[in-house]
PDB file of C-alpha atoms in Angstrom:
ATOM      1  CA  MET A 806     -16.402   9.322  -0.099  1.00 37.00           C
ATOM      2  CA  LYS A 807     -14.499  12.443   0.872  1.00 42.00           C
ATOM      3  CA  ASN A 808     -11.693  12.281   3.397  1.00 44.00           C
ATOM      4  CA  ILE A 809     -12.191  15.212   5.744  1.00 42.00           C
ATOM      5  CA  ILE A 810      -9.672  16.246   8.388  1.00 39.00           C
ATOM      6  CA  LEU A 811     -10.595  19.268  10.494  1.00 37.00           C
ATOM      7  CA  GLY A 812     -13.214  20.308   7.959  1.00 41.00           C
ATOM      8  CA  THR A 813     -10.918  20.148   4.912  1.00 41.00           C
ATOM      9  CA  GLU A 814     -10.932  17.553   2.121  1.00 46.00           C
ATOM     10  CA  VAL A 815      -7.462  16.012   1.769  1.00 45.00           C
ATOM     11  CA  GLU A 816      -5.685  13.323  -0.210  1.00 62.00           C
ATOM     12  CA  ARG A 817      -2.337  13.767   1.522  1.00 65.00           C
ATOM     13  CA  MET A 818      -2.674  13.927   5.280  1.00 64.00           C
ATOM     14  CA  PRO A 819      -1.216  16.951   7.088  1.00 71.00           C
ATOM     15  CA  ASP A 820       2.209  16.482   8.688  1.00 73.00           C
ATOM     16  CA  PRO A 821       0.975  16.611  12.331  1.00 69.00           C
ATOM     17  CA  VAL A 822      -1.656  13.963  11.565  1.00 69.00           C
ATOM     18  CA  PHE A 823       1.026  11.804   9.894  1.00 65.00           C
ATOM     19  CA  ARG A 824       3.274  12.125  12.977  1.00 68.00           C
ATOM     20  CA  PHE A 825       0.395  11.143  15.276  1.00 62.00           C
ATOM     21  CA  MET A 826      -0.520   8.172  13.040  1.00 66.00           C
ATOM     22  CA  LYS A 827       3.124   7.068  13.023  1.00 63.00           C
ATOM     23  CA  PHE A 828       3.199   7.137  16.826  1.00 66.00           C
ATOM     24  CA  LEU A 829      -0.020   5.103  17.122  1.00 66.00           C
ATOM     25  CA  PHE A 830       1.028   2.563  14.482  1.00 65.00           C
ATOM     26  CA  HIS A 831       4.410   2.131  16.151  1.00 66.00           C
ATOM     27  CA  ILE A 832       2.571   0.938  19.254  1.00 64.00           C
ATOM     28  CA  PHE A 833       0.053  -1.146  17.271  1.00 59.00           C
ATOM     29  CA  TYR A 834       2.678  -2.971  15.219  1.00 59.00           C
ATOM     30  CA  PHE A 835       4.770  -3.635  18.305  1.00 63.00           C
ATOM     31  CA  PHE A 836       2.064  -6.157  19.237  1.00 64.00           C
ATOM     32  CA  LYS A 837       0.947  -7.292  15.754  1.00 68.00           C
ATOM     33  CA  SER A 838       3.048  -9.409  13.420  1.00 73.00           C
ATOM     34  CA  VAL A 839       2.928  -8.305   9.780  1.00 83.00           C
ATOM     35  CA  ARG A 840       4.434 -11.579   8.566  1.00 87.00           C
ATOM     36  CA  LYS A 841       1.068 -13.338   8.792  1.00 89.00           C
ATOM     37  CA  ASP A 842      -0.497 -10.716   6.502  1.00 88.00           C
ATOM     38  CA  LEU A 843       2.344 -10.939   3.991  1.00 94.00           C
ATOM     39  CA  GLU A 844       2.144 -14.736   3.979  1.00 95.00           C
ATOM     40  CA  ALA A 845      -1.617 -14.475   3.295  1.00 94.00           C
ATOM     41  CA  TYR A 846      -0.781 -12.355   0.239  1.00 96.00           C
ATOM     42  CA  GLY A 847       1.519 -15.117  -0.978  1.00 96.00           C
ATOM     43  CA  LEU A 848       4.705 -13.054  -0.767  1.00 96.00           C
ATOM     44  CA  LYS A 849       7.768 -15.220  -1.378  1.00 97.00           C
ATOM     45  CA  LYS A 850      11.461 -15.185  -2.337  1.00 98.00           C
ATOM     46  CA  GLY A 851      12.141 -13.448  -5.633  1.00 98.00           C
ATOM     47  CA  ASP A 852       8.839 -11.555  -5.782  1.00 98.00           C
ATOM     48  CA  VAL A 853       8.631  -7.910  -6.714  1.00 98.00           C
ATOM     49  CA  ALA A 854       6.132  -6.251  -4.394  1.00 98.00           C
ATOM     50  CA  ALA A 855       4.749  -2.772  -3.854  1.00 98.00           C
ATOM     51  CA  ASP A 856       3.459  -1.462  -0.549  1.00 97.00           C
ATOM     52  CA  TRP A 857       1.242   1.307  -1.965  1.00 97.00           C
ATOM     53  CA  GLY A 858       0.501   4.006   0.571  1.00 93.00           C
ATOM     54  CA  PHE A 859       2.912   2.438   3.056  1.00 90.00           C
ATOM     55  CA  GLY A 860       2.758   5.403   5.455  1.00 85.00           C
ATOM     56  CA  THR A 861       4.722   4.445   8.539  1.00 87.00           C
ATOM     57  CA  GLY A 862       6.574   1.579   6.846  1.00 91.00           C
ATOM     58  CA  ALA A 863       5.415  -1.174   9.200  1.00 90.00           C
ATOM     59  CA  TYR A 864       5.559  -3.814   6.447  1.00 94.00           C
ATOM     60  CA  LEU A 865       8.782  -2.787   4.684  1.00 96.00           C
ATOM     61  CA  LYS A 866      11.404  -4.673   6.672  1.00 96.00           C
ATOM     62  CA  GLU A 867       9.483  -7.955   6.786  1.00 96.00           C
ATOM     63  CA  ALA A 868       8.539  -7.719   3.090  1.00 98.00           C
ATOM     64  CA  SER A 869      12.205  -7.100   2.257  1.00 98.00           C
ATOM     65  CA  VAL A 870      13.269 -10.196   4.179  1.00 97.00           C
ATOM     66  CA  MET A 871      10.524 -12.341   2.615  1.00 98.00           C
ATOM     67  CA  VAL A 872      11.347 -11.444  -1.020  1.00 98.00           C
ATOM     68  CA  GLY A 873      15.068 -11.771  -0.306  1.00 98.00           C
ATOM     69  CA  PRO A 874      17.962 -10.240  -2.223  1.00 97.00           C
ATOM     70  CA  GLU A 875      16.604 -11.515  -5.539  1.00 97.00           C
ATOM     71  CA  GLY A 876      13.318  -9.676  -4.989  1.00 98.00           C
ATOM     72  CA  LYS A 877      12.312  -6.023  -4.607  1.00 98.00           C
ATOM     73  CA  VAL A 878       9.892  -3.979  -2.554  1.00 98.00           C
ATOM     74  CA  TYR A 879       8.672  -0.633  -3.858  1.00 98.00           C
ATOM     75  CA  ALA A 880       7.539   1.650  -1.037  1.00 98.00           C
ATOM     76  CA  VAL A 881       5.068   4.046  -2.684  1.00 97.00           C
ATOM     77  CA  ASP A 882       3.481   7.018  -0.938  1.00 94.00           C
ATOM     78  CA  VAL A 883       2.322  10.596  -1.588  1.00 91.00           C
ATOM     79  CA  HIS A 884       3.702  11.923   1.675  1.00 87.00           C
ATOM     80  CA  GLU A 885       7.259  13.212   1.878  1.00 90.00           C
ATOM     81  CA  MET A 886       7.448  12.205   5.551  1.00 88.00           C
ATOM     82  CA  ALA A 887       6.619   8.616   4.564  1.00 90.00           C
ATOM     83  CA  ILE A 888       9.517   8.635   2.092  1.00 95.00           C
ATOM     84  CA  GLU A 889      11.811   9.992   4.817  1.00 93.00           C
ATOM     85  CA  THR A 890      10.602   7.201   7.104  1.00 92.00           C
ATOM     86  CA  ALA A 891      11.253   4.582   4.413  1.00 96.00           C
ATOM     87  CA  ASN A 892      14.748   5.942   3.826  1.00 97.00           C
ATOM     88  CA  ARG A 893      15.491   5.668   7.559  1.00 94.00           C
ATOM     89  CA  ILE A 894      14.156   2.077   7.666  1.00 94.00           C
ATOM     90  CA  VAL A 895      16.238   1.173   4.597  1.00 97.00           C
ATOM     91  CA  SER A 896      19.384   2.736   6.053  1.00 97.00           C
ATOM     92  CA  ARG A 897      18.957   1.402   9.594  1.00 96.00           C
ATOM     93  CA  ASN A 898      18.279  -2.156   8.422  1.00 96.00           C
ATOM     94  CA  GLU A 899      20.522  -2.146   5.311  1.00 97.00           C
ATOM     95  CA  LEU A 900      17.613  -3.098   3.034  1.00 97.00           C
ATOM     96  CA  SER A 901      19.153  -2.916  -0.406  1.00 97.00           C
ATOM     97  CA  ASN A 902      16.012  -4.283  -2.078  1.00 98.00           C
ATOM     98  CA  VAL A 903      13.569  -1.588  -0.857  1.00 98.00           C
ATOM     99  CA  ILE A 904      12.998   1.336  -3.227  1.00 98.00           C
ATOM    100  CA  PRO A 905      11.083   4.349  -1.862  1.00 98.00           C
ATOM    101  CA  VAL A 906       8.935   6.055  -4.534  1.00 97.00           C
ATOM    102  CA  LEU A 907       7.226   9.412  -4.055  1.00 95.00           C
ATOM    103  CA  SER A 908       3.961   9.388  -6.003  1.00 93.00           C
ATOM    104  CA  ASP A 909       1.890  12.387  -7.047  1.00 89.00           C
ATOM    105  CA  GLY A 910      -1.235  10.479  -6.017  1.00 86.00           C
ATOM    106  CA  ILE A 911      -1.597   8.853  -9.418  1.00 87.00           C
ATOM    107  CA  LYS A 912       1.721   8.192 -11.177  1.00 94.00           C
ATOM    108  CA  ALA A 913       4.631   6.297  -9.674  1.00 96.00           C
ATOM    109  CA  ASP A 914       8.064   5.847 -11.221  1.00 97.00           C
ATOM    110  CA  ILE A 915       7.843   2.061 -11.543  1.00 98.00           C
ATOM    111  CA  PRO A 916       8.290   0.086 -14.790  1.00 98.00           C
ATOM    112  CA  ASP A 917       5.253  -1.365 -16.578  1.00 98.00           C
ATOM    113  CA  ASN A 918       4.311  -4.969 -15.763  1.00 98.00           C
ATOM    114  CA  SER A 919       6.987  -5.333 -13.091  1.00 98.00           C
ATOM    115  CA  ILE A 920       5.089  -6.072  -9.864  1.00 98.00           C
ATOM    116  CA  ASP A 921       3.918  -9.490  -8.659  1.00 98.00           C
ATOM    117  CA  ILE A 922       2.004  -8.330  -5.568  1.00 98.00           C
ATOM    118  CA  VAL A 923       0.658  -4.920  -4.601  1.00 98.00           C
ATOM    119  CA  PHE A 924      -0.789  -4.367  -1.163  1.00 96.00           C
ATOM    120  CA  ALA A 925      -2.684  -1.150  -0.496  1.00 97.00           C
ATOM    121  CA  LEU A 926      -3.625  -1.135   3.165  1.00 92.00           C
ATOM    122  CA  ASP A 927      -5.734   1.403   5.048  1.00 86.00           C
ATOM    123  CA  MET A 928      -5.407   4.101   2.383  1.00 90.00           C
ATOM    124  CA  PHE A 929      -8.011   3.563  -0.371  1.00 93.00           C
ATOM    125  CA  HIS A 930     -10.471   5.924   1.308  1.00 87.00           C
ATOM    126  CA  MET A 931      -8.033   8.821   0.832  1.00 85.00           C
ATOM    127  CA  VAL A 932      -7.702   8.443  -2.955  1.00 90.00           C
ATOM    128  CA  LYS A 933      -9.580  11.172  -4.814  1.00 87.00           C
ATOM    129  CA  ASN A 934      -9.438   9.779  -8.354  1.00 92.00           C
ATOM    130  CA  THR A 935      -9.796   6.059  -7.817  1.00 94.00           C
ATOM    131  CA  ASP A 936     -10.051   5.242 -11.544  1.00 96.00           C
ATOM    132  CA  LEU A 937      -6.638   6.763 -12.341  1.00 95.00           C
ATOM    133  CA  PHE A 938      -5.147   5.328  -9.150  1.00 95.00           C
ATOM    134  CA  LEU A 939      -6.318   1.795  -9.982  1.00 97.00           C
ATOM    135  CA  LYS A 940      -5.212   2.149 -13.615  1.00 97.00           C
ATOM    136  CA  GLU A 941      -1.715   3.100 -12.460  1.00 97.00           C
ATOM    137  CA  ILE A 942      -1.501   0.080 -10.186  1.00 97.00           C
ATOM    138  CA  CYS A 943      -2.742  -2.090 -13.055  1.00 98.00           C
ATOM    139  CA  ARG A 944      -0.049  -0.604 -15.329  1.00 98.00           C
ATOM    140  CA  VAL A 945       2.757  -1.704 -13.001  1.00 98.00           C
ATOM    141  CA  THR A 946       1.261  -5.104 -12.105  1.00 98.00           C
ATOM    142  CA  ARG A 947       2.147  -8.195 -14.125  1.00 98.00           C
ATOM    143  CA  ASN A 948      -0.675 -10.000 -15.933  1.00 97.00           C
ATOM    144  CA  VAL A 949      -0.451 -12.782 -13.349  1.00 97.00           C
ATOM    145  CA  GLY A 950       0.013 -10.366 -10.429  1.00 98.00           C
ATOM    146  CA  PHE A 951      -2.389  -9.471  -7.648  1.00 98.00           C
ATOM    147  CA  LEU A 952      -3.651  -6.444  -5.760  1.00 98.00           C
ATOM    148  CA  PHE A 953      -4.629  -6.849  -2.122  1.00 98.00           C
ATOM    149  CA  ILE A 954      -6.633  -3.797  -1.119  1.00 98.00           C
ATOM    150  CA  GLU A 955      -8.368  -2.894   2.112  1.00 94.00           C
ATOM    151  CA  ASP A 956     -11.602  -0.958   2.127  1.00 93.00           C
ATOM    152  CA  GLY A 957     -10.041   1.703   4.292  1.00 83.00           C
ATOM    153  CA  HIS A 958     -12.498   3.822   6.205  1.00 84.00           C
ATOM    154  CA  GLN A 959     -15.368   3.280   3.789  1.00 92.00           C
ATOM    155  CA  PRO A 960     -18.002   0.572   3.431  1.00 95.00           C
ATOM    156  CA  ARG A 961     -17.005  -2.564   1.502  1.00 96.00           C
ATOM    157  CA  ILE A 962     -19.767  -1.915  -1.023  1.00 97.00           C
ATOM    158  CA  THR A 963     -18.243   1.506  -1.798  1.00 96.00           C
ATOM    159  CA  ALA A 964     -14.708   0.120  -2.161  1.00 97.00           C
ATOM    160  CA  ARG A 965     -15.953  -2.787  -4.300  1.00 97.00           C
ATOM    161  CA  GLY A 966     -17.860  -0.392  -6.552  1.00 97.00           C
ATOM    162  CA  LYS A 967     -14.792   1.790  -7.102  1.00 97.00           C
ATOM    163  CA  ILE A 968     -12.647  -1.211  -8.003  1.00 98.00           C
ATOM    164  CA  LEU A 969     -15.140  -2.638 -10.475  1.00 97.00           C
ATOM    165  CA  LYS A 970     -15.929   0.791 -11.999  1.00 97.00           C
ATOM    166  CA  SER A 971     -12.244   1.243 -12.912  1.00 97.00           C
ATOM    167  CA  GLY A 972     -12.489  -1.611 -15.413  1.00 97.00           C
ATOM    168  CA  CYS A 973      -8.892  -2.565 -14.552  1.00 97.00           C
ATOM    169  CA  TRP A 974      -9.480  -5.175 -11.882  1.00 98.00           C
ATOM    170  CA  LYS A 975     -11.675  -8.130 -11.140  1.00 98.00           C
ATOM    171  CA  ILE A 976     -12.224  -9.152  -7.552  1.00 98.00           C
ATOM    172  CA  ILE A 977     -11.328 -12.811  -7.234  1.00 98.00           C
ATOM    173  CA  ALA A 978     -11.608 -13.240  -3.456  1.00 98.00           C
ATOM    174  CA  GLU A 979     -12.847 -11.316  -0.456  1.00 97.00           C
ATOM    175  CA  GLN A 980     -11.672 -11.645   3.102  1.00 95.00           C
ATOM    176  CA  LYS A 981     -12.906  -9.720   6.102  1.00 93.00           C
ATOM    177  CA  ARG A 982      -9.957  -7.335   5.907  1.00 90.00           C
ATOM    178  CA  TYR A 983      -9.225  -7.058   2.167  1.00 95.00           C
ATOM    179  CA  MET A 984     -10.139  -7.913  -1.407  1.00 98.00           C
ATOM    180  CA  LYS A 985      -7.815  -9.861  -3.690  1.00 98.00           C
ATOM    181  CA  CYS A 986      -7.921  -8.565  -7.258  1.00 98.00           C
ATOM    182  CA  SER A 987      -6.371  -9.627 -10.544  1.00 98.00           C
ATOM    183  CA  PRO A 988      -5.671  -7.206 -13.404  1.00 98.00           C
ATOM    184  CA  VAL A 989      -7.864  -6.957 -16.477  1.00 97.00           C
ATOM    185  CA  LYS A 990      -5.472  -6.222 -19.340  1.00 85.00           C
TER     186      LYS A 990
END
């Protein structure tokens, strides 16, 4: 599925669209608690997590608190404005365990087999090369780690097909909002 904005296929959303999304999500997450989502993913003290495609950073502060000082949260995104946002959140809240990572859409500067939990929320529909994307996430995820991925703005059957086609993940549970996957290594 192509992601089309104003008639153009994109993987990285244009800056004005990012600003508008940030404004809308700021309002949305004012009323919605992210802790419940993070608890559903099993996030706990000492975990190393990655919020892949974190965008506006709504989950970063709470994830940082939940993993505690002995854990880490990688904030991975392709958009420079997202990285700027993460840096502001880190600075404002003194989050020493959050590490912003600018990705090229495929590769991310994260060590192999280092992540316990990856959550990729509302972004999978924008990924052009899903096989390489899913292989990269598999590379950084521990053998006993998990990927929680939302369909994004695409049908579940499409998202499921992309995940299974990659050969890197098996879907072990499905919820209304996301699929829980374990790596195939």
